[in-house]
PDB file of C-alpha atoms in Angstrom:
ATOM      1  CA  ALA A 848     136.683  52.161 143.782  1.00 48.00           C
ATOM      2  CA  SER A 849     132.941  52.973 144.188  1.00 60.00           C
ATOM      3  CA  ASN A 850     133.468  55.016 147.509  1.00 73.00           C
ATOM      4  CA  PRO A 851     136.716  56.677 146.721  1.00 78.00           C
ATOM      5  CA  ASN A 852     138.376  57.556 150.525  1.00 84.00           C
ATOM      6  CA  THR A 853     138.316  61.516 150.952  1.00 86.00           C
ATOM      7  CA  ASP A 854     139.552  61.636 154.393  1.00 91.00           C
ATOM      8  CA  GLY A 855     143.429  62.819 154.502  1.00 92.00           C
ATOM      9  CA  ARG A 856     144.191  61.533 157.612  1.00 93.00           C
ATOM     10  CA  ALA A 857     142.907  58.442 156.996  1.00 94.00           C
ATOM     11  CA  ILE A 858     144.806  58.371 154.167  1.00 94.00           C
ATOM     12  CA  LEU A 859     147.549  58.837 156.008  1.00 95.00           C
ATOM     13  CA  ARG A 860     147.427  56.448 158.659  1.00 96.00           C
ATOM     14  CA  TYR A 861     146.731  53.766 156.143  1.00 94.00           C
ATOM     15  CA  ALA A 862     149.989  54.912 154.184  1.00 95.00           C
ATOM     16  CA  LEU A 863     152.144  54.484 156.923  1.00 96.00           C
ATOM     17  CA  PRO A 864     155.109  51.659 156.036  1.00 94.00           C
ATOM     18  CA  ILE A 865     154.137  49.256 158.903  1.00 95.00           C
ATOM     19  CA  ASN A 866     153.362  45.323 159.444  1.00 93.00           C
ATOM     20  CA  ASN A 867     148.982  45.742 158.006  1.00 93.00           C
ATOM     21  CA  GLN A 868     148.309  42.133 159.641  1.00 95.00           C
ATOM     22  CA  ASN A 869     148.969  43.932 162.929  1.00 97.00           C
ATOM     23  CA  PRO A 870     146.454  44.057 165.218  1.00 98.00           C
ATOM     24  CA  ILE A 871     146.460  47.706 165.790  1.00 98.00           C
ATOM     25  CA  ARG A 872     145.422  47.965 161.519  1.00 97.00           C
ATOM     26  CA  GLN A 873     141.906  45.675 162.777  1.00 97.00           C
ATOM     27  CA  VAL A 874     141.080  48.430 165.244  1.00 98.00           C
ATOM     28  CA  GLN A 875     142.399  51.412 163.131  1.00 98.00           C
ATOM     29  CA  LYS A 876     139.852  49.330 159.986  1.00 97.00           C
ATOM     30  CA  SER A 877     137.243  49.518 162.778  1.00 97.00           C
ATOM     31  CA  MET A 878     137.195  52.833 163.844  1.00 97.00           C
ATOM     32  CA  GLU A 879     137.235  54.167 160.308  1.00 96.00           C
ATOM     33  CA  ALA A 880     134.653  52.039 159.486  1.00 94.00           C
ATOM     34  CA  ILE A 881     132.444  54.520 161.567  1.00 95.00           C
ATOM     35  CA  SER A 882     132.870  56.940 158.931  1.00 92.00           C
ATOM     36  CA  ALA A 883     130.207  54.999 156.475  1.00 89.00           C
ATOM     37  CA  ALA A 884     127.351  54.771 159.217  1.00 91.00           C
ATOM     38  CA  LEU A 885     128.181  57.875 159.806  1.00 90.00           C
ATOM     39  CA  ARG A 886     126.840  58.789 156.606  1.00 86.00           C
ATOM     40  CA  VAL A 887     123.818  57.138 156.613  1.00 82.00           C
ATOM     41  CA  PRO A 888     120.984  59.058 158.346  1.00 85.00           C
ATOM     42  CA  GLY A 889     120.490  59.696 161.395  1.00 80.00           C
ATOM     43  CA  VAL A 890     123.617  57.667 162.292  1.00 87.00           C
ATOM     44  CA  LYS A 891     124.162  53.769 161.379  1.00 92.00           C
ATOM     45  CA  PHE A 892     124.652  53.027 165.076  1.00 94.00           C
ATOM     46  CA  SER A 893     124.480  48.577 165.121  1.00 94.00           C
ATOM     47  CA  ASP A 894     127.343  49.299 162.741  1.00 95.00           C
ATOM     48  CA  VAL A 895     129.012  51.446 165.181  1.00 96.00           C
ATOM     49  CA  SER A 896     128.325  49.060 167.752  1.00 97.00           C
ATOM     50  CA  LYS A 897     130.074  46.036 165.916  1.00 97.00           C
ATOM     51  CA  SER A 898     133.523  48.533 165.354  1.00 97.00           C
ATOM     52  CA  ILE A 899     133.418  48.939 168.599  1.00 98.00           C
ATOM     53  CA  ARG A 900     133.367  45.827 169.937  1.00 97.00           C
ATOM     54  CA  ARG A 901     135.706  44.428 167.332  1.00 97.00           C
ATOM     55  CA  SER A 902     138.297  47.278 168.813  1.00 98.00           C
ATOM     56  CA  LYS A 903     137.635  46.338 172.629  1.00 98.00           C
ATOM     57  CA  LYS A 904     138.698  42.486 171.976  1.00 97.00           C
ATOM     58  CA  VAL A 905     141.925  43.323 170.599  1.00 98.00           C
ATOM     59  CA  VAL A 906     142.999  46.147 173.020  1.00 97.00           C
ATOM     60  CA  ASN A 907     141.826  43.866 175.751  1.00 97.00           C
ATOM     61  CA  SER A 908     143.488  40.974 174.610  1.00 98.00           C
ATOM     62  CA  ASP A 909     146.946  40.648 176.537  1.00 97.00           C
ATOM     63  CA  LYS A 910     148.149  38.678 173.130  1.00 98.00           C
ATOM     64  CA  ASP A 911     147.358  41.633 170.772  1.00 98.00           C
ATOM     65  CA  ARG A 912     148.445  44.338 172.912  1.00 97.00           C
ATOM     66  CA  ARG A 913     151.930  42.050 173.033  1.00 97.00           C
ATOM     67  CA  ALA A 914     151.674  41.673 169.333  1.00 98.00           C
ATOM     68  CA  ILE A 915     151.267  46.034 168.899  1.00 98.00           C
ATOM     69  CA  LEU A 916     154.231  46.597 171.465  1.00 97.00           C
ATOM     70  CA  ALA A 917     156.702  44.385 170.395  1.00 97.00           C
ATOM     71  CA  GLU A 918     156.381  46.480 166.907  1.00 97.00           C
ATOM     72  CA  VAL A 919     156.958  49.747 168.611  1.00 96.00           C
ATOM     73  CA  THR A 920     160.155  50.085 167.244  1.00 91.00           C
ATOM     74  CA  ASN A 921     161.933  52.366 169.765  1.00 93.00           C
ATOM     75  CA  PRO A 922     161.990  50.285 172.980  1.00 91.00           C
ATOM     76  CA  GLY A 923     161.985  53.423 175.142  1.00 92.00           C
ATOM     77  CA  ARG A 924     158.155  54.300 173.873  1.00 94.00           C
ATOM     78  CA  ARG A 925     156.401  51.075 174.348  1.00 96.00           C
ATOM     79  CA  SER A 926     155.735  52.187 177.903  1.00 96.00           C
ATOM     80  CA  ASP A 927     154.171  55.618 176.521  1.00 97.00           C
ATOM     81  CA  ALA A 928     152.552  53.223 173.388  1.00 97.00           C
ATOM     82  CA  ALA A 929     150.953  50.800 176.107  1.00 97.00           C
ATOM     83  CA  SER A 930     149.035  54.013 177.970  1.00 97.00           C
ATOM     84  CA  LYS A 931     147.822  54.863 174.804  1.00 98.00           C
ATOM     85  CA  LEU A 932     146.540  51.341 174.507  1.00 98.00           C
ATOM     86  CA  SER A 933     144.899  51.840 177.569  1.00 97.00           C
ATOM     87  CA  GLU A 934     143.500  55.080 176.869  1.00 98.00           C
ATOM     88  CA  ILE A 935     141.921  53.446 174.012  1.00 98.00           C
ATOM     89  CA  SER A 936     140.390  51.166 176.165  1.00 98.00           C
ATOM     90  CA  SER A 937     138.895  53.966 177.859  1.00 98.00           C
ATOM     91  CA  MET A 938     137.353  55.610 175.548  1.00 98.00           C
ATOM     92  CA  LEU A 939     136.282  52.515 173.500  1.00 98.00           C
ATOM     93  CA  SER A 940     134.198  52.183 176.652  1.00 97.00           C
ATOM     94  CA  ASP A 941     132.257  55.800 177.133  1.00 97.00           C
ATOM     95  CA  PHE A 942     131.962  54.990 173.466  1.00 97.00           C
ATOM     96  CA  GLU A 943     129.601  52.039 174.469  1.00 97.00           C
ATOM     97  CA  GLN A 944     128.008  54.782 176.902  1.00 96.00           C
ATOM     98  CA  VAL A 945     127.510  57.313 173.910  1.00 96.00           C
ATOM     99  CA  VAL A 946     126.065  54.700 171.706  1.00 96.00           C
ATOM    100  CA  GLU A 947     123.659  53.362 173.807  1.00 95.00           C
ATOM    101  CA  LYS A 948     122.226  56.821 174.739  1.00 95.00           C
ATOM    102  CA  LYS A 949     122.533  57.037 170.662  1.00 93.00           C
ATOM    103  CA  ASP A 950     124.440  60.982 170.690  1.00 94.00           C
ATOM    104  CA  LYS A 951     124.744  61.524 166.906  1.00 91.00           C
ATOM    105  CA  GLN A 952     126.816  64.370 167.674  1.00 93.00           C
ATOM    106  CA  GLU A 953     129.718  62.861 169.731  1.00 95.00           C
ATOM    107  CA  VAL A 954     130.037  59.581 167.897  1.00 95.00           C
ATOM    108  CA  PRO A 955     132.560  61.299 165.049  1.00 95.00           C
ATOM    109  CA  VAL A 956     134.684  63.338 167.490  1.00 96.00           C
ATOM    110  CA  LEU A 957     135.173  59.888 170.043  1.00 97.00           C
ATOM    111  CA  GLN A 958     136.063  58.079 166.539  1.00 97.00           C
ATOM    112  CA  GLN A 959     138.673  61.337 165.558  1.00 97.00           C
ATOM    113  CA  LYS A 960     140.002  61.287 168.802  1.00 98.00           C
ATOM    114  CA  ILE A 961     140.624  57.350 168.971  1.00 98.00           C
ATOM    115  CA  LEU A 962     142.376  57.415 165.645  1.00 98.00           C
ATOM    116  CA  ARG A 963     144.382  60.141 166.359  1.00 97.00           C
ATOM    117  CA  LEU A 964     145.707  57.881 169.476  1.00 98.00           C
ATOM    118  CA  VAL A 965     145.939  54.833 166.941  1.00 98.00           C
ATOM    119  CA  GLY A 966     147.867  57.150 164.332  1.00 97.00           C
ATOM    120  CA  GLU A 967     150.174  57.939 166.824  1.00 97.00           C
ATOM    121  CA  ILE A 968     150.781  54.475 167.938  1.00 98.00           C
ATOM    122  CA  GLU A 969     151.291  53.199 163.986  1.00 97.00           C
ATOM    123  CA  GLU A 970     153.596  55.927 163.545  1.00 96.00           C
ATOM    124  CA  GLU A 971     155.822  54.509 166.496  1.00 96.00           C
ATOM    125  CA  MET A 972     155.482  50.893 164.423  1.00 96.00           C
ATOM    126  CA  VAL A 973     157.790  52.649 161.090  1.00 94.00           C
ATOM    127  CA  PRO A 974     161.195  50.344 161.055  1.00 86.00           C
ATOM    128  CA  ALA A 975     163.968  52.427 159.291  1.00 87.00           C
ATOM    129  CA  PHE A 976     163.360  53.719 155.777  1.00 93.00           C
ATOM    130  CA  PRO A 977     162.280  50.316 154.411  1.00 91.00           C
ATOM    131  CA  TYR A 978     163.903  50.846 150.609  1.00 94.00           C
ATOM    132  CA  GLU A 979     166.836  51.823 148.740  1.00 95.00           C
ATOM    133  CA  VAL A 980     165.465  55.259 146.623  1.00 96.00           C
ATOM    134  CA  PRO A 981     167.277  54.648 142.365  1.00 96.00           C
ATOM    135  CA  GLY A 982     170.999  55.705 142.470  1.00 96.00           C
ATOM    136  CA  ASP A 983     169.841  57.768 139.698  1.00 96.00           C
ATOM    137  CA  TYR A 984     168.541  60.122 141.946  1.00 97.00           C
ATOM    138  CA  SER A 985     171.224  60.572 144.408  1.00 95.00           C
ATOM    139  CA  ASN A 986     171.773  63.979 143.415  1.00 94.00           C
ATOM    140  CA  LEU A 987     168.192  65.411 144.467  1.00 96.00           C
ATOM    141  CA  PRO A 988     167.004  65.635 148.067  1.00 97.00           C
ATOM    142  CA  GLN A 989     164.513  63.609 149.744  1.00 98.00           C
ATOM    143  CA  LEU A 990     162.737  62.863 152.409  1.00 98.00           C
ATOM    144  CA  LYS A 991     162.784  59.490 154.405  1.00 97.00           C
ATOM    145  CA  GLY A 992     160.000  60.052 156.469  1.00 96.00           C
ATOM    146  CA  ARG A 993     157.914  62.804 157.067  1.00 96.00           C
ATOM    147  CA  ALA A 994     157.610  66.192 157.403  1.00 97.00           C
ATOM    148  CA  THR A 995     154.614  68.725 159.021  1.00 97.00           C
ATOM    149  CA  LEU A 996     154.879  72.549 157.530  1.00 97.00           C
ATOM    150  CA  GLU A 997     152.676  75.798 158.023  1.00 96.00           C
ATOM    151  CA  LEU A 998     151.468  77.342 154.872  1.00 93.00           C
ATOM    152  CA  LYS A 999     150.393  80.880 155.433  1.00 94.00           C
ATOM    153  CA  MET A1000     148.484  82.555 152.439  1.00 91.00           C
ATOM    154  CA  LYS A1001     147.450  86.492 152.477  1.00 92.00           C
ATOM    155  CA  LEU A1002     144.541  86.703 150.632  1.00 89.00           C
ATOM    156  CA  LYS A1003     143.744  89.879 148.378  1.00 87.00           C
ATOM    157  CA  ASP A1004     140.639  91.868 147.913  1.00 88.00           C
ATOM    158  CA  PRO A1005     138.828  89.462 150.632  1.00 89.00           C
ATOM    159  CA  ALA A1006     135.932  91.989 150.907  1.00 89.00           C
ATOM    160  CA  GLN A1007     134.812  91.414 147.337  1.00 86.00           C
ATOM    161  CA  ARG A1008     135.044  87.585 147.854  1.00 82.00           C
ATOM    162  CA  SER A1009     132.588  88.661 150.795  1.00 88.00           C
ATOM    163  CA  LEU A1010     135.544  87.169 153.503  1.00 89.00           C
ATOM    164  CA  ASP A1011     135.556  88.530 156.238  1.00 91.00           C
ATOM    165  CA  TYR A1012     139.384  87.761 157.274  1.00 92.00           C
ATOM    166  CA  ASP A1013     142.394  88.216 154.538  1.00 92.00           C
ATOM    167  CA  HIS A1014     144.617  85.492 156.097  1.00 92.00           C
ATOM    168  CA  PHE A1015     144.913  81.907 156.603  1.00 92.00           C
ATOM    169  CA  SER A1016     146.959  79.333 157.515  1.00 94.00           C
ATOM    170  CA  MET A1017     146.763  75.109 156.550  1.00 92.00           C
ATOM    171  CA  THR A1018     149.083  72.455 158.078  1.00 95.00           C
ATOM    172  CA  MET A1019     150.603  70.290 154.993  1.00 95.00           C
ATOM    173  CA  VAL A1020     151.541  66.188 155.649  1.00 96.00           C
ATOM    174  CA  VAL A1021     154.629  65.787 153.316  1.00 97.00           C
ATOM    175  CA  ASP A1022     154.984  62.310 153.008  1.00 97.00           C
ATOM    176  CA  GLY A1023     158.389  60.698 152.314  1.00 97.00           C
ATOM    177  CA  TYR A1024     157.490  57.041 152.994  1.00 97.00           C
ATOM    178  CA  ASN A1025     155.773  56.954 149.930  1.00 96.00           C
ATOM    179  CA  ALA A1026     157.633  59.654 147.894  1.00 96.00           C
ATOM    180  CA  PRO A1027     160.940  60.590 148.788  1.00 98.00           C
ATOM    181  CA  VAL A1028     162.084  62.408 145.998  1.00 98.00           C
ATOM    182  CA  THR A1029     159.032  64.640 145.155  1.00 97.00           C
ATOM    183  CA  SER A1030     159.166  65.895 148.990  1.00 97.00           C
ATOM    184  CA  GLY A1031     162.583  65.798 149.438  1.00 98.00           C
ATOM    185  CA  ASN A1032     162.697  68.104 146.386  1.00 96.00           C
ATOM    186  CA  PHE A1033     159.472  70.335 147.757  1.00 96.00           C
ATOM    187  CA  VAL A1034     160.743  70.495 151.432  1.00 97.00           C
ATOM    188  CA  ASP A1035     164.015  71.669 149.973  1.00 97.00           C
ATOM    189  CA  LEU A1036     162.677  74.651 148.120  1.00 96.00           C
ATOM    190  CA  VAL A1037     160.315  75.554 151.107  1.00 96.00           C
ATOM    191  CA  ARG A1038     163.666  75.725 153.073  1.00 97.00           C
ATOM    192  CA  ARG A1039     165.211  77.973 150.113  1.00 96.00           C
ATOM    193  CA  LYS A1040     162.452  80.002 150.795  1.00 95.00           C
ATOM    194  CA  PHE A1041     161.512  79.156 146.748  1.00 94.00           C
ATOM    195  CA  TYR A1042     157.609  80.072 147.712  1.00 93.00           C
ATOM    196  CA  ASP A1043     157.725  82.656 149.458  1.00 93.00           C
ATOM    197  CA  GLY A1044     155.725  86.138 148.121  1.00 91.00           C
ATOM    198  CA  MET A1045     154.748  83.735 145.210  1.00 90.00           C
ATOM    199  CA  GLU A1046     151.185  84.255 144.014  1.00 89.00           C
ATOM    200  CA  ILE A1047     148.480  81.449 143.757  1.00 86.00           C
ATOM    201  CA  GLN A1048     148.956  80.725 139.344  1.00 84.00           C
ATOM    202  CA  ARG A1049     145.255  79.172 138.829  1.00 85.00           C
ATOM    203  CA  SER A1050     142.547  78.330 141.115  1.00 82.00           C
ATOM    204  CA  ASP A1051     138.818  77.181 140.451  1.00 83.00           C
ATOM    205  CA  GLY A1052     136.838  74.044 141.229  1.00 76.00           C
ATOM    206  CA  PHE A1053     139.360  71.706 140.115  1.00 80.00           C
ATOM    207  CA  VAL A1054     142.755  73.149 141.637  1.00 84.00           C
ATOM    208  CA  VAL A1055     144.649  76.002 143.396  1.00 86.00           C
ATOM    209  CA  GLN A1056     148.131  75.763 141.884  1.00 85.00           C
ATOM    210  CA  THR A1057     150.987  77.823 142.286  1.00 87.00           C
ATOM    211  CA  GLY A1058     155.214  76.904 142.234  1.00 84.00           C
ATOM    212  CA  ASP A1059     155.793  79.200 138.614  1.00 82.00           C
ATOM    213  CA  PRO A1060     158.276  81.590 139.435  1.00 84.00           C
ATOM    214  CA  SER A1061     158.083  85.331 138.217  1.00 81.00           C
ATOM    215  CA  GLY A1062     161.062  86.091 135.283  1.00 77.00           C
ATOM    216  CA  GLN A1063     161.751  83.476 132.605  1.00 74.00           C
ATOM    217  CA  ALA A1064     162.871  80.693 134.340  1.00 73.00           C
ATOM    218  CA  GLU A1065     160.021  77.466 134.368  1.00 79.00           C
ATOM    219  CA  GLY A1066     160.824  76.568 138.238  1.00 86.00           C
ATOM    220  CA  PHE A1067     163.909  76.448 140.592  1.00 91.00           C
ATOM    221  CA  ILE A1068     168.006  77.415 139.301  1.00 90.00           C
ATOM    222  CA  ASP A1069     169.739  74.408 141.103  1.00 92.00           C
ATOM    223  CA  PRO A1070     172.543  76.955 142.249  1.00 91.00           C
ATOM    224  CA  SER A1071     175.218  73.506 142.537  1.00 90.00           C
ATOM    225  CA  THR A1072     173.893  73.263 138.373  1.00 90.00           C
ATOM    226  CA  GLY A1073     173.211  76.356 137.020  1.00 91.00           C
ATOM    227  CA  GLU A1074     169.863  74.746 135.190  1.00 91.00           C
ATOM    228  CA  ILE A1075     165.972  73.732 136.527  1.00 91.00           C
ATOM    229  CA  ARG A1076     165.906  71.130 139.039  1.00 92.00           C
ATOM    230  CA  ARG A1077     164.418  68.364 137.200  1.00 92.00           C
ATOM    231  CA  ILE A1078     162.283  65.991 139.455  1.00 94.00           C
ATOM    232  CA  PRO A1079     161.117  62.241 138.083  1.00 94.00           C
ATOM    233  CA  PHE A1080     157.449  61.203 138.339  1.00 93.00           C
ATOM    234  CA  GLU A1081     156.915  59.125 141.669  1.00 95.00           C
ATOM    235  CA  VAL A1082     154.130  56.841 142.640  1.00 95.00           C
ATOM    236  CA  MET A1083     154.066  54.148 145.285  1.00 95.00           C
ATOM    237  CA  VAL A1084     151.399  51.480 144.238  1.00 95.00           C
ATOM    238  CA  ASP A1085     148.980  50.101 146.755  1.00 91.00           C
ATOM    239  CA  ASN A1086     149.833  46.344 146.666  1.00 85.00           C
ATOM    240  CA  ASP A1087     151.517  44.109 148.265  1.00 73.00           C
ATOM    241  CA  LYS A1088     153.984  42.939 145.663  1.00 81.00           C
ATOM    242  CA  GLU A1089     155.898  46.480 145.350  1.00 79.00           C
ATOM    243  CA  SER A1090     157.842  47.294 148.138  1.00 85.00           C
ATOM    244  CA  THR A1091     159.171  51.076 146.125  1.00 92.00           C
ATOM    245  CA  PRO A1092     157.683  53.172 144.043  1.00 95.00           C
ATOM    246  CA  VAL A1093     157.663  53.133 140.037  1.00 95.00           C
ATOM    247  CA  TYR A1094     159.759  56.312 138.736  1.00 96.00           C
ATOM    248  CA  GLU A1095     159.496  58.172 135.493  1.00 93.00           C
ATOM    249  CA  GLU A1096     155.947  56.556 133.892  1.00 90.00           C
ATOM    250  CA  THR A1097     152.813  56.485 135.134  1.00 90.00           C
ATOM    251  CA  LEU A1098     150.462  53.655 135.698  1.00 91.00           C
ATOM    252  CA  GLU A1099     148.326  54.269 132.583  1.00 92.00           C
ATOM    253  CA  GLU A1100     151.743  53.992 130.701  1.00 91.00           C
ATOM    254  CA  LEU A1101     152.913  50.721 132.258  1.00 92.00           C
ATOM    255  CA  GLY A1102     148.830  49.436 131.453  1.00 93.00           C
ATOM    256  CA  ARG A1103     148.331  49.480 135.238  1.00 92.00           C
ATOM    257  CA  SER A1104     145.474  52.581 134.987  1.00 89.00           C
ATOM    258  CA  ASN A1105     144.010  50.182 137.307  1.00 90.00           C
ATOM    259  CA  GLU A1106     145.848  49.927 140.363  1.00 91.00           C
ATOM    260  CA  GLN A1107     145.602  52.400 142.614  1.00 91.00           C
ATOM    261  CA  PRO A1108     148.258  54.551 144.044  1.00 93.00           C
ATOM    262  CA  VAL A1109     149.497  54.665 147.937  1.00 94.00           C
ATOM    263  CA  LEU A1110     148.511  57.940 148.221  1.00 93.00           C
ATOM    264  CA  PRO A1111     145.213  58.959 146.193  1.00 90.00           C
ATOM    265  CA  PHE A1112     144.104  62.207 144.674  1.00 86.00           C
ATOM    266  CA  ASN A1113     140.875  61.570 146.327  1.00 85.00           C
ATOM    267  CA  ALA A1114     141.007  63.466 149.693  1.00 86.00           C
ATOM    268  CA  PHE A1115     139.932  67.099 149.898  1.00 83.00           C
ATOM    269  CA  GLY A1116     143.502  69.122 149.887  1.00 86.00           C
ATOM    270  CA  THR A1117     145.959  66.664 148.872  1.00 89.00           C
ATOM    271  CA  MET A1118     148.979  68.265 147.072  1.00 89.00           C
ATOM    272  CA  ALA A1119     150.382  66.826 143.997  1.00 88.00           C
ATOM    273  CA  MET A1120     153.372  68.429 141.963  1.00 87.00           C
ATOM    274  CA  ALA A1121     152.659  69.231 138.435  1.00 83.00           C
ATOM    275  CA  ARG A1122     154.071  68.044 135.354  1.00 78.00           C
ATOM    276  CA  SER A1123     154.786  70.083 132.488  1.00 72.00           C
ATOM    277  CA  GLU A1124     152.382  69.179 128.807  1.00 64.00           C
ATOM    278  CA  PHE A1125     154.964  67.337 127.383  1.00 59.00           C
ATOM    279  CA  GLU A1126     156.767  65.818 130.328  1.00 56.00           C
TER     280      GLU A1126
END
């Protein structure tokens, strides 16, 4: 794409397996579009205003609100979702005042607050896990949903890198809706403390990589088999024709290199599993 999406939070919102025709998606798309207006020097306030008007039209429509709440899968959570829609409506009114004052510092703040609420509503709209993972992989751990993990890192010789800290942490969202086998394997290894104490093995301008344990083993030895656990290549394609991931073969190998994955490698902080050179 000419302007790839580098916002990991936006990618995760779009990747939720919900009805894309639901009005909540109109609110999301309108709010996400503000990011393009922010890239214009000085902020393109006319485009921000359009996004606000489109969003208000949805959240203030009784018909659209009913359509949104009807797809909240847990009836007990619908009142909470309704409250969030009302909160979004109030924020949009505040947003109009921000635009009127041309307060460019406050625009991204309100945008992200609204998108956070939109994402929370959308998460409540996800039905039961939407497809069957092929039986060939039933022996592998699977994550049928999402998991949030915390990665803690300790730095060597921070002073030599002109840093005034020696440790940090990162929040990781693992998406099993679009890669259940890959995600399940990773979460399982985290639970087994496979990565604990492991050093970063590559760090350059392209990627930060780890996962190769010390010793002769080239991966995780599954105690149930005594062999290295191997997982298939797995990618969910961004189209309306397929509801399950593609396994084993890359899109290039299938002659589908022009198609895009639901979880592209565009966003800063994207995490993926590396393949060995000849796999």
